[in-house]
mmCIF file of C-alpha atoms in Angstrom:
data_model
loop_
_atom_site.group_PDB
_atom_site.id
_atom_site.type_symbol
_atom_site.label_atom_id
_atom_site.label_comp_id
_atom_site.label_asym_id
_atom_site.label_seq_id
_atom_site.Cartn_x
_atom_site.Cartn_y
_atom_site.Cartn_z
ATOM 1 C CA MET T 1 -43.624 -8.921 60.692
ATOM 2 C CA LYS T 2 -46.773 -7.766 61.212
ATOM 3 C CA LEU T 3 -49.770 -8.861 58.694
ATOM 4 C CA VAL T 4 -51.765 -5.436 57.178
ATOM 5 C CA ARG T 5 -53.480 -7.161 54.782
ATOM 6 C CA LYS T 6 -53.914 -10.340 52.527
ATOM 7 C CA ASP T 7 -56.011 -10.799 49.373
ATOM 8 C CA LEU T 8 -55.512 -14.242 47.716
ATOM 9 C CA GLU T 9 -58.377 -15.748 45.109
ATOM 10 C CA LYS T 10 -59.614 -19.171 44.589
ATOM 11 C CA ASP T 11 -56.057 -19.888 42.063
ATOM 12 C CA ASN T 12 -53.985 -18.456 45.040
ATOM 13 C CA ALA T 13 -53.311 -15.139 42.677
ATOM 14 C CA GLY T 14 -53.426 -11.546 45.272
ATOM 15 C CA GLN T 15 -51.504 -9.436 47.020
ATOM 16 C CA VAL T 16 -49.366 -9.403 50.791
ATOM 17 C CA THR T 17 -49.054 -6.085 52.689
ATOM 18 C CA LEU T 18 -46.587 -6.693 54.950
ATOM 19 C CA ILE T 19 -44.541 -4.708 57.855
ATOM 20 C CA PRO T 20 -41.602 -6.076 58.620
ATOM 21 C CA GLU T 21 -40.381 -5.601 62.155
ATOM 22 C CA GLU T 22 -37.150 -6.872 63.279
ATOM 23 C CA PRO T 23 -33.847 -7.167 61.530
ATOM 24 C CA GLU T 24 -34.803 -11.162 61.393
ATOM 25 C CA ASP T 25 -37.659 -10.294 58.980
ATOM 26 C CA MET T 26 -35.839 -8.943 56.489
ATOM 27 C CA TRP T 27 -34.945 -12.475 55.956
ATOM 28 C CA HIS T 28 -38.434 -13.650 55.713
ATOM 29 C CA THR T 29 -38.907 -11.117 52.904
ATOM 30 C CA TYR T 30 -36.025 -12.349 51.245
ATOM 31 C CA ASN T 31 -36.836 -15.781 50.951
ATOM 32 C CA LEU T 32 -40.592 -14.509 50.101
ATOM 33 C CA LEU T 33 -39.457 -12.213 47.090
ATOM 34 C CA GLN T 34 -39.462 -14.019 43.181
ATOM 35 C CA VAL T 35 -38.519 -12.678 39.916
ATOM 36 C CA GLY T 36 -42.128 -11.784 38.349
ATOM 37 C CA ASP T 37 -43.323 -10.751 41.249
ATOM 38 C CA SER T 38 -44.500 -6.935 42.189
ATOM 39 C CA LEU T 39 -43.416 -5.524 44.426
ATOM 40 C CA ARG T 40 -45.055 -1.408 45.664
ATOM 41 C CA ALA T 41 -43.489 0.083 48.412
ATOM 42 C CA SER T 42 -42.342 3.977 49.609
ATOM 43 C CA THR T 43 -38.968 4.922 47.990
ATOM 44 C CA ILE T 44 -36.744 7.841 47.203
ATOM 45 C CA ARG T 45 -36.032 9.106 43.599
ATOM 46 C CA LYS T 46 -33.805 11.593 42.425
ATOM 47 C CA VAL T 47 -35.950 14.051 40.015
ATOM 48 C CA GLN T 48 -34.463 16.313 37.601
ATOM 49 C CA THR T 49 -36.358 19.695 37.474
ATOM 50 C CA GLU T 50 -35.718 22.803 35.183
ATOM 51 C CA SER T 51 -36.922 26.243 36.264
ATOM 52 C CA SER T 52 -38.669 28.840 34.251
ATOM 53 C CA THR T 53 -34.978 30.282 33.502
ATOM 54 C CA GLY T 54 -33.847 27.043 31.738
ATOM 55 C CA SER T 55 -31.818 26.428 35.156
ATOM 56 C CA VAL T 56 -31.391 22.440 36.019
ATOM 57 C CA GLY T 57 -31.719 21.041 39.182
ATOM 58 C CA SER T 58 -32.259 18.066 41.233
ATOM 59 C CA ASN T 59 -34.589 16.849 44.104
ATOM 60 C CA ARG T 60 -34.697 13.762 46.064
ATOM 61 C CA ILE T 61 -38.265 12.493 46.171
ATOM 62 C CA ARG T 62 -40.468 10.258 48.071
ATOM 63 C CA THR T 63 -42.912 8.770 46.690
ATOM 64 C CA THR T 64 -44.341 5.137 46.553
ATOM 65 C CA LEU T 65 -43.687 2.981 43.464
ATOM 66 C CA THR T 66 -44.720 -0.186 41.640
ATOM 67 C CA LEU T 67 -42.092 -2.810 40.433
ATOM 68 C CA CYS T 68 -42.293 -5.869 38.217
ATOM 69 C CA VAL T 69 -39.193 -7.394 40.504
ATOM 70 C CA GLU T 70 -36.121 -8.217 37.828
ATOM 71 C CA THR T 71 -32.942 -8.447 40.863
ATOM 72 C CA ILE T 72 -32.599 -9.507 44.481
ATOM 73 C CA ASP T 73 -30.218 -8.121 46.786
ATOM 74 C CA PHE T 74 -30.106 -9.272 50.159
ATOM 75 C CA ASP T 75 -26.995 -8.281 52.651
ATOM 76 C CA SER T 76 -26.713 -10.988 55.410
ATOM 77 C CA GLN T 77 -24.493 -9.158 58.137
ATOM 78 C CA ALA T 78 -26.751 -5.475 57.293
ATOM 79 C CA CYS T 79 -29.909 -7.100 57.062
ATOM 80 C CA GLN T 80 -30.364 -4.843 54.607
ATOM 81 C CA LEU T 81 -32.728 -5.917 51.123
ATOM 82 C CA ARG T 82 -32.665 -4.463 47.748
ATOM 83 C CA VAL T 83 -35.388 -5.067 45.148
ATOM 84 C CA LYS T 84 -34.483 -3.849 41.382
ATOM 85 C CA GLY T 85 -37.236 -3.822 38.585
ATOM 86 C CA THR T 86 -39.178 -1.714 35.892
ATOM 87 C CA ASN T 87 -41.910 0.361 37.207
ATOM 88 C CA ILE T 88 -44.860 -0.680 36.207
ATOM 89 C CA GLN T 89 -47.912 1.729 37.229
ATOM 90 C CA GLU T 90 -48.130 5.439 35.995
ATOM 91 C CA ASN T 91 -46.486 7.756 38.554
ATOM 92 C CA GLU T 92 -45.343 11.867 38.209
ATOM 93 C CA TYR T 93 -41.973 11.290 38.248
ATOM 94 C CA VAL T 94 -40.642 8.267 37.006
ATOM 95 C CA LYS T 95 -41.748 7.389 33.292
ATOM 96 C CA MET T 96 -43.088 3.413 32.939
ATOM 97 C CA GLY T 97 -40.631 0.803 32.104
ATOM 98 C CA ALA T 98 -38.080 3.051 33.924
ATOM 99 C CA TYR T 99 -35.748 0.991 36.589
ATOM 100 C CA HIS T 100 -35.670 1.475 40.099
ATOM 101 C CA THR T 101 -34.343 0.019 43.500
ATOM 102 C CA ILE T 102 -36.089 -0.271 45.982
ATOM 103 C CA GLU T 103 -34.612 -0.355 49.415
ATOM 104 C CA LEU T 104 -37.050 -2.430 52.039
ATOM 105 C CA GLU T 105 -36.686 -1.086 55.518
ATOM 106 C CA PRO T 106 -38.188 -2.470 58.687
ATOM 107 C CA ASN T 107 -41.200 -0.727 59.738
ATOM 108 C CA ARG T 108 -42.397 0.402 56.970
ATOM 109 C CA GLN T 109 -44.727 -1.371 54.775
ATOM 110 C CA PHE T 110 -44.681 -2.823 51.146
ATOM 111 C CA THR T 111 -47.292 -4.463 49.562
ATOM 112 C CA LEU T 112 -46.770 -7.919 47.087
ATOM 113 C CA ALA T 113 -47.920 -9.278 44.982
ATOM 114 C CA LYS T 114 -47.807 -12.674 43.112
ATOM 115 C CA LYS T 115 -49.600 -15.113 40.856
ATOM 116 C CA GLN T 116 -49.496 -17.855 42.256
ATOM 117 C CA TRP T 117 -48.979 -17.940 46.086
ATOM 118 C CA ASP T 118 -47.813 -21.834 47.005
ATOM 119 C CA SER T 119 -47.889 -23.356 50.793
ATOM 120 C CA VAL T 120 -44.575 -22.741 51.639
ATOM 121 C CA VAL T 121 -44.320 -18.698 51.035
ATOM 122 C CA LEU T 122 -47.345 -18.723 53.002
ATOM 123 C CA GLU T 123 -46.599 -21.227 55.649
ATOM 124 C CA ARG T 124 -43.418 -18.404 55.901
ATOM 125 C CA ILE T 125 -45.268 -15.202 56.698
ATOM 126 C CA GLU T 126 -47.503 -17.541 58.542
ATOM 127 C CA GLN T 127 -44.442 -18.359 60.877
ATOM 128 C CA ALA T 128 -43.055 -14.789 60.431
ATOM 129 C CA CYS T 129 -46.498 -12.541 61.351
ATOM 130 C CA ASP T 130 -47.131 -15.222 64.431
ATOM 131 C CA PRO T 131 -44.600 -14.793 67.444
ATOM 132 C CA ALA T 132 -45.770 -18.520 68.841
ATOM 133 C CA TRP T 133 -43.172 -19.302 66.249
ATOM 134 C CA SER T 134 -40.676 -17.830 67.498
ATOM 135 C CA ALA T 135 -40.891 -18.278 70.887
ATOM 136 C CA ASP T 136 -38.578 -20.336 72.401
ATOM 137 C CA VAL T 137 -39.549 -20.523 75.334
ATOM 138 C CA ALA T 138 -43.209 -20.781 77.047
ATOM 139 C CA ALA T 139 -44.238 -20.949 80.806
ATOM 140 C CA VAL T 140 -46.912 -21.680 83.578
ATOM 141 C CA VAL T 141 -46.671 -18.922 86.396
ATOM 142 C CA MET T 142 -48.674 -20.883 88.849
ATOM 143 C CA GLN T 143 -49.957 -20.525 92.513
ATOM 144 C CA GLU T 144 -52.872 -22.619 93.618
ATOM 145 C CA GLY T 145 -56.360 -21.420 92.207
ATOM 146 C CA LEU T 146 -54.359 -19.189 89.555
ATOM 147 C CA ALA T 147 -52.000 -20.520 86.778
ATOM 148 C CA HIS T 148 -50.939 -18.298 83.684
ATOM 149 C CA VAL T 149 -49.503 -19.391 80.630
ATOM 150 C CA CYS T 150 -47.399 -17.745 78.814
ATOM 151 C CA LEU T 151 -44.839 -17.588 75.525
ATOM 152 C CA VAL T 152 -41.783 -16.027 75.569
ATOM 153 C CA THR T 153 -40.216 -14.461 72.536
ATOM 154 C CA PRO T 154 -37.288 -12.669 72.326
ATOM 155 C CA SER T 155 -39.060 -9.161 72.330
ATOM 156 C CA MET T 156 -42.384 -9.867 74.752
ATOM 157 C CA THR T 157 -44.000 -11.941 76.905
ATOM 158 C CA LEU T 158 -47.427 -13.134 75.768
ATOM 159 C CA THR T 159 -50.141 -14.622 78.072
ATOM 160 C CA ARG T 160 -51.762 -17.079 76.026
ATOM 161 C CA ALA T 161 -54.146 -18.864 79.004
ATOM 162 C CA LYS T 162 -55.398 -17.480 82.313
ATOM 163 C CA VAL T 163 -56.692 -20.412 84.802
ATOM 164 C CA GLU T 164 -59.105 -19.458 87.789
ATOM 165 C CA VAL T 165 -60.309 -22.050 90.267
ATOM 166 C CA ASN T 166 -61.820 -21.114 93.175
ATOM 167 C CA ILE T 167 -60.364 -23.836 95.585
ATOM 168 C CA PRO T 168 -61.920 -24.406 99.207
ATOM 169 C CA ARG T 169 -59.937 -24.224 102.928
ATOM 170 C CA LYS T 170 -59.388 -27.525 103.868
ATOM 171 C CA ARG T 171 -61.395 -28.491 106.735
ATOM 172 C CA LYS T 172 -61.016 -31.020 109.500
ATOM 173 C CA GLY T 173 -61.052 -34.711 108.724
ATOM 174 C CA ASN T 174 -62.618 -33.491 105.180
ATOM 175 C CA CYS T 175 -60.548 -32.269 102.366
ATOM 176 C CA SER T 176 -62.601 -34.244 99.647
ATOM 177 C CA GLN T 177 -64.078 -30.433 98.252
ATOM 178 C CA HIS T 178 -60.488 -28.962 98.499
ATOM 179 C CA ASP T 179 -58.895 -32.222 96.283
ATOM 180 C CA ARG T 180 -61.887 -32.179 93.540
ATOM 181 C CA ALA T 181 -61.228 -28.405 92.991
ATOM 182 C CA LEU T 182 -57.218 -28.265 92.741
ATOM 183 C CA GLU T 183 -57.598 -31.819 90.287
ATOM 184 C CA ARG T 184 -60.128 -29.919 88.114
ATOM 185 C CA PHE T 185 -57.837 -26.948 88.306
ATOM 186 C CA TYR T 186 -54.717 -28.741 87.262
ATOM 187 C CA GLU T 187 -57.060 -30.588 84.477
ATOM 188 C CA GLN T 188 -57.830 -27.282 83.181
ATOM 189 C CA VAL T 189 -54.146 -26.040 83.619
ATOM 190 C CA VAL T 190 -52.984 -29.134 81.449
ATOM 191 C CA GLN T 191 -55.341 -28.056 78.804
ATOM 192 C CA ALA T 192 -54.467 -24.757 78.576
ATOM 193 C CA ILE T 193 -50.729 -26.433 77.871
ATOM 194 C CA GLN T 194 -52.210 -28.073 75.138
ATOM 195 C CA ARG T 195 -53.176 -25.786 73.715
ATOM 196 C CA HIS T 196 -51.192 -23.137 73.123
ATOM 197 C CA ILE T 197 -47.663 -24.415 73.733
ATOM 198 C CA ASN T 198 -46.215 -25.533 70.422
ATOM 199 C CA PHE T 199 -43.701 -28.075 71.477
ATOM 200 C CA GLU T 200 -41.885 -28.286 67.885
ATOM 201 C CA VAL T 201 -41.297 -24.842 68.566
ATOM 202 C CA VAL T 202 -40.866 -24.331 72.261
ATOM 203 C CA LYS T 203 -37.303 -25.737 73.961
ATOM 204 C CA CYS T 204 -38.360 -25.432 77.510
ATOM 205 C CA VAL T 205 -41.138 -25.173 79.519
ATOM 206 C CA LEU T 206 -41.073 -23.550 83.057
ATOM 207 C CA VAL T 207 -42.971 -24.178 85.626
ATOM 208 C CA ALA T 208 -42.712 -21.146 88.323
ATOM 209 C CA SER T 209 -44.702 -21.341 91.689
ATOM 210 C CA PRO T 210 -44.067 -20.821 95.360
ATOM 211 C CA GLY T 211 -44.295 -23.837 97.773
ATOM 212 C CA PHE T 212 -44.716 -27.287 95.976
ATOM 213 C CA VAL T 213 -47.481 -26.342 93.784
ATOM 214 C CA ARG T 214 -45.202 -26.807 90.670
ATOM 215 C CA GLU T 215 -44.253 -30.482 92.370
ATOM 216 C CA GLN T 216 -47.451 -31.227 92.990
ATOM 217 C CA PHE T 217 -48.699 -30.066 89.510
ATOM 218 C CA CYS T 218 -45.918 -32.117 87.330
ATOM 219 C CA ASP T 219 -46.847 -35.330 89.367
ATOM 220 C CA TYR T 220 -50.226 -34.829 88.132
ATOM 221 C CA MET T 221 -49.958 -34.259 84.525
ATOM 222 C CA PHE T 222 -47.403 -36.792 83.923
ATOM 223 C CA GLN T 223 -49.743 -39.907 86.341
ATOM 224 C CA GLN T 224 -52.416 -38.375 83.209
ATOM 225 C CA ALA T 225 -50.765 -38.740 80.805
ATOM 226 C CA VAL T 226 -49.318 -41.985 81.606
ATOM 227 C CA LYS T 227 -52.859 -43.102 82.184
ATOM 228 C CA THR T 228 -54.576 -41.533 78.793
ATOM 229 C CA ASP T 229 -51.145 -42.177 76.765
ATOM 230 C CA ASN T 230 -50.722 -38.240 76.173
ATOM 231 C CA LYS T 231 -48.121 -38.661 73.946
ATOM 232 C CA LEU T 232 -47.199 -35.685 73.091
ATOM 233 C CA LEU T 233 -46.193 -34.590 76.865
ATOM 234 C CA LEU T 234 -44.472 -37.479 77.599
ATOM 235 C CA GLU T 235 -42.072 -37.189 74.393
ATOM 236 C CA ASN T 236 -41.696 -33.584 75.772
ATOM 237 C CA ARG T 237 -41.535 -34.145 79.574
ATOM 238 C CA SER T 238 -37.488 -33.277 79.082
ATOM 239 C CA LYS T 239 -38.912 -29.435 78.187
ATOM 240 C CA PHE T 240 -39.766 -28.837 81.574
ATOM 241 C CA LEU T 241 -38.075 -26.888 84.040
ATOM 242 C CA GLN T 242 -39.937 -26.248 87.740
ATOM 243 C CA VAL T 243 -38.346 -23.365 88.924
ATOM 244 C CA HIS T 244 -39.259 -21.173 91.981
ATOM 245 C CA SER T 245 -41.031 -17.991 92.316
ATOM 246 C CA SER T 246 -43.276 -15.906 94.284
ATOM 247 C CA SER T 247 -46.843 -16.222 93.358
ATOM 248 C CA GLY T 248 -48.757 -17.379 90.477
ATOM 249 C CA HIS T 249 -49.066 -13.871 88.842
ATOM 250 C CA LYS T 250 -47.366 -12.992 85.579
ATOM 251 C CA TYR T 251 -44.849 -10.220 86.940
ATOM 252 C CA ALA T 252 -43.788 -13.215 88.860
ATOM 253 C CA LEU T 253 -42.301 -15.031 85.309
ATOM 254 C CA LYS T 254 -38.956 -12.832 85.767
ATOM 255 C CA GLU T 255 -37.830 -14.326 88.912
ATOM 256 C CA ALA T 256 -37.952 -17.258 86.635
ATOM 257 C CA LEU T 257 -36.218 -16.491 84.070
ATOM 258 C CA CYS T 258 -33.463 -14.851 86.066
ATOM 259 C CA ASP T 259 -32.880 -18.281 87.771
ATOM 260 C CA PRO T 260 -29.038 -19.416 86.910
ATOM 261 C CA ALA T 261 -30.455 -23.260 85.807
ATOM 262 C CA VAL T 262 -32.876 -21.749 83.278
ATOM 263 C CA ALA T 263 -30.495 -19.078 81.800
ATOM 264 C CA SER T 264 -28.074 -21.795 81.062
ATOM 265 C CA ARG T 265 -31.030 -24.217 79.275
ATOM 266 C CA LEU T 266 -31.816 -21.135 77.403
ATOM 267 C CA SER T 267 -28.712 -20.658 76.008
ATOM 268 C CA ASP T 268 -29.289 -23.120 73.474
ATOM 269 C CA THR T 269 -30.138 -21.428 70.007
ATOM 270 C CA LYS T 270 -33.647 -22.526 67.338
ATOM 271 C CA ALA T 271 -31.129 -24.248 65.506
ATOM 272 C CA ALA T 272 -30.528 -27.060 67.853
ATOM 273 C CA GLY T 273 -33.431 -28.972 66.243
ATOM 274 C CA GLU T 274 -31.855 -28.508 62.495
ATOM 275 C CA VAL T 275 -28.473 -29.717 63.734
ATOM 276 C CA LYS T 276 -30.282 -32.579 65.604
ATOM 277 C CA ALA T 277 -31.821 -34.351 62.262
ATOM 278 C CA LEU T 278 -28.803 -33.276 60.286
ATOM 279 C CA ASP T 279 -27.114 -35.255 62.604
ATOM 280 C CA ASP T 280 -29.720 -38.240 62.857
ATOM 281 C CA PHE T 281 -29.442 -38.490 59.114
ATOM 282 C CA TYR T 282 -25.602 -38.764 59.271
ATOM 283 C CA LYS T 283 -26.007 -41.549 61.524
ATOM 284 C CA MET T 284 -28.223 -43.349 59.580
ATOM 285 C CA LEU T 285 -26.671 -43.066 56.392
ATOM 286 C CA GLN T 286 -23.678 -44.358 57.953
ATOM 287 C CA HIS T 287 -25.469 -47.268 60.224
ATOM 288 C CA GLU T 288 -28.266 -47.838 57.659
ATOM 289 C CA PRO T 289 -27.440 -46.348 54.570
ATOM 290 C CA ASP T 290 -30.680 -47.749 52.478
ATOM 291 C CA ARG T 291 -32.798 -45.521 54.951
ATOM 292 C CA ALA T 292 -31.089 -42.166 54.262
ATOM 293 C CA PHE T 293 -31.095 -40.545 51.159
ATOM 294 C CA TYR T 294 -29.990 -37.640 49.710
ATOM 295 C CA GLY T 295 -29.990 -36.029 46.287
ATOM 296 C CA LEU T 296 -33.883 -34.926 44.218
ATOM 297 C CA LYS T 297 -34.541 -37.386 42.432
ATOM 298 C CA HIS T 298 -33.530 -40.554 45.135
ATOM 299 C CA VAL T 299 -35.680 -38.484 47.509
ATOM 300 C CA GLU T 300 -38.596 -38.063 45.249
ATOM 301 C CA LYS T 301 -38.670 -41.858 44.378
ATOM 302 C CA ALA T 302 -38.854 -42.054 47.905
ATOM 303 C CA ASN T 303 -41.399 -40.227 48.398
ATOM 304 C CA GLU T 304 -42.877 -41.975 45.669
ATOM 305 C CA ALA T 305 -43.223 -45.030 47.809
ATOM 306 C CA MET T 306 -44.384 -43.154 50.721
ATOM 307 C CA ALA T 307 -41.328 -44.167 52.891
ATOM 308 C CA ILE T 308 -39.876 -40.677 54.007
ATOM 309 C CA ASP T 309 -40.161 -39.997 57.915
ATOM 310 C CA THR T 310 -38.535 -36.747 57.850
ATOM 311 C CA LEU T 311 -37.293 -34.340 55.059
ATOM 312 C CA LEU T 312 -34.669 -31.885 55.012
ATOM 313 C CA ILE T 313 -35.014 -29.297 52.246
ATOM 314 C CA SER T 314 -33.042 -25.984 52.323
ATOM 315 C CA ASP T 315 -35.241 -22.753 51.823
ATOM 316 C CA GLU T 316 -32.689 -21.779 49.084
ATOM 317 C CA LEU T 317 -34.104 -24.003 46.757
ATOM 318 C CA PHE T 318 -37.583 -22.160 46.763
ATOM 319 C CA ARG T 319 -35.246 -19.788 46.045
ATOM 320 C CA HIS T 320 -34.801 -21.037 42.461
ATOM 321 C CA GLN T 321 -35.407 -18.828 39.427
ATOM 322 C CA ASP T 322 -36.943 -21.639 37.652
ATOM 323 C CA VAL T 323 -40.401 -22.183 37.881
ATOM 324 C CA ALA T 324 -40.671 -25.029 37.401
ATOM 325 C CA THR T 325 -37.946 -26.753 39.485
ATOM 326 C CA ARG T 326 -39.099 -24.232 42.552
ATOM 327 C CA ALA T 327 -42.774 -25.923 41.626
ATOM 328 C CA ARG T 328 -41.107 -29.237 42.226
ATOM 329 C CA TYR T 329 -39.601 -29.044 45.778
ATOM 330 C CA VAL T 330 -43.220 -27.223 47.188
ATOM 331 C CA LYS T 331 -44.610 -30.106 45.922
ATOM 332 C CA LEU T 332 -42.702 -32.600 47.648
ATOM 333 C CA VAL T 333 -43.159 -30.649 50.788
ATOM 334 C CA ASP T 334 -46.920 -30.869 50.504
ATOM 335 C CA SER T 335 -46.757 -34.619 49.651
ATOM 336 C CA VAL T 336 -44.285 -34.988 52.498
ATOM 337 C CA ARG T 337 -47.222 -33.942 54.798
ATOM 338 C CA GLU T 338 -49.612 -35.345 53.312
ATOM 339 C CA ASN T 339 -47.587 -39.199 53.928
ATOM 340 C CA MET T 340 -47.705 -37.812 57.748
ATOM 341 C CA GLY T 341 -44.051 -37.017 57.213
ATOM 342 C CA THR T 342 -42.114 -34.278 58.916
ATOM 343 C CA VAL T 343 -40.594 -31.112 57.177
ATOM 344 C CA ARG T 344 -37.424 -29.453 58.234
ATOM 345 C CA ILE T 345 -36.720 -26.331 56.050
ATOM 346 C CA PHE T 346 -32.934 -25.552 57.198
ATOM 347 C CA SER T 347 -32.042 -21.779 56.947
ATOM 348 C CA SER T 348 -29.250 -21.313 54.562
ATOM 349 C CA LEU T 349 -27.826 -19.056 57.296
ATOM 350 C CA HIS T 350 -27.376 -21.243 59.561
ATOM 351 C CA VAL T 351 -24.110 -23.318 59.867
ATOM 352 C CA SER T 352 -26.306 -26.853 59.385
ATOM 353 C CA GLY T 353 -28.565 -24.638 56.816
ATOM 354 C CA GLU T 354 -24.400 -25.063 54.644
ATOM 355 C CA GLN T 355 -24.054 -28.326 55.929
ATOM 356 C CA LEU T 356 -27.505 -29.538 54.217
ATOM 357 C CA GLY T 357 -26.960 -27.507 50.973
ATOM 358 C CA GLN T 358 -23.163 -29.533 50.250
ATOM 359 C CA LEU T 359 -25.880 -32.539 50.223
ATOM 360 C CA THR T 360 -27.057 -31.177 47.160
ATOM 361 C CA GLY T 361 -29.800 -29.164 49.772
ATOM 362 C CA VAL T 362 -32.344 -31.938 50.462
ATOM 363 C CA ALA T 363 -32.242 -35.109 52.120
ATOM 364 C CA ALA T 364 -34.246 -37.639 54.048
ATOM 365 C CA ILE T 365 -34.382 -40.154 56.769
ATOM 366 C CA LEU T 366 -36.773 -43.118 55.316
ATOM 367 C CA ARG T 367 -39.790 -45.428 57.840
ATOM 368 C CA PHE T 368 -38.049 -48.161 55.862
ATOM 369 C CA PRO T 369 -35.547 -49.600 53.674
ATOM 370 C CA VAL T 370 -35.884 -48.783 49.964
ATOM 371 C CA ALA T 371 -33.189 -51.068 48.786
ATOM 372 C CA GLU T 372 -34.321 -50.998 45.316
ATOM 373 C CA LEU T 373 -33.417 -47.875 43.974
ATOM 374 C CA SER T 374 -29.936 -49.009 45.004
ATOM 375 C CA ASP T 375 -30.708 -51.724 42.996
ATOM 376 C CA GLN T 376 -32.168 -50.155 39.951
ATOM 377 C CA GLU T 377 -28.697 -47.568 39.876
ATOM 378 C CA ASP T 378 -26.062 -50.440 39.631
ATOM 379 C CA GLU T 379 -28.640 -52.215 37.234
ATOM 380 C CA SER T 380 -28.765 -49.481 34.972
ATOM 381 C CA SER T 381 -24.935 -48.311 35.825
ATOM 382 C CA SER T 382 -23.577 -51.717 35.048
ATOM 383 C CA GLU T 383 -25.903 -51.847 31.896
ATOM 384 C CA ASP T 384 -24.064 -48.221 30.763
ATOM 385 C CA ASP T 385 -20.924 -50.379 31.043
#
């Protein structure tokens, strides 16, 4: 998705102009649209014309309309999006208040205006427009003194950092200059990895080099991580995969990606993180039910106690027609993040999202047991009896 323009006021009202570039962008657009929004896009309208002789004909004319959105229809198989609404801006072919259906198309820009842009919608735009969010694979292609830190998306490879350090040759009986320069080079590469690789998204980091450079670098990186207690690197150690490449230049990445070990590692899908989170929730529900809640009321009460470690929520809930209900879900997400909890928004198109939908679409893994809620329910049910 390409962000062309973003005009937001202080009260978060405003408009955004976007160009969907891939079929997946249509799914993002579907999640951005709500009833009552105004949508401006190019469309085709059948217009009747009357000639001077009185004969009536009809032509298909391309025009730009602004609609007040009433119904949204998304075909997940064909990734097509149709939006029906009433015309709210003067147009020479379409009367004010007349109904029209716009079919949004890839590579054709549209402008979406809302009275209130909330944090969940803005985050979705950020994710859809930032290639780093779709890049499942990162790569560090290196040789002594040269390294490229890259992100690999389904459609392109982005170089996020280039590290160059002049490394003197080893001299007979004195290697200190060489070793110091090499250590400085490794340190700069480690910093580039931490700055440019989002470990929440990336599931595999390829470290490719000729010779033993990759082994020496990985040994240095994890020794330093242990010394400085760098949790980010230590927790994601399993994601680093060492492979051979002919040089440290970007073109050598193609050889690394063709490696059979890499291919099998990358067969994992982006939904794997969601599946694991849901699996953790079911395990917790089985072994420690006081630390696994589902249902909006239960989860909200757990959040009031600042007990939520991981919130699992379906994106379907943010498409709720009732503004107040939607705002309630957005408030929950914001509150969990403020309390340093993790929020996982599940796609309702994935199997894991469907399973979460059967659990009311919202669930939480808690930091500590919250037994009071269960006790309150038992007391209230006994009072009802």
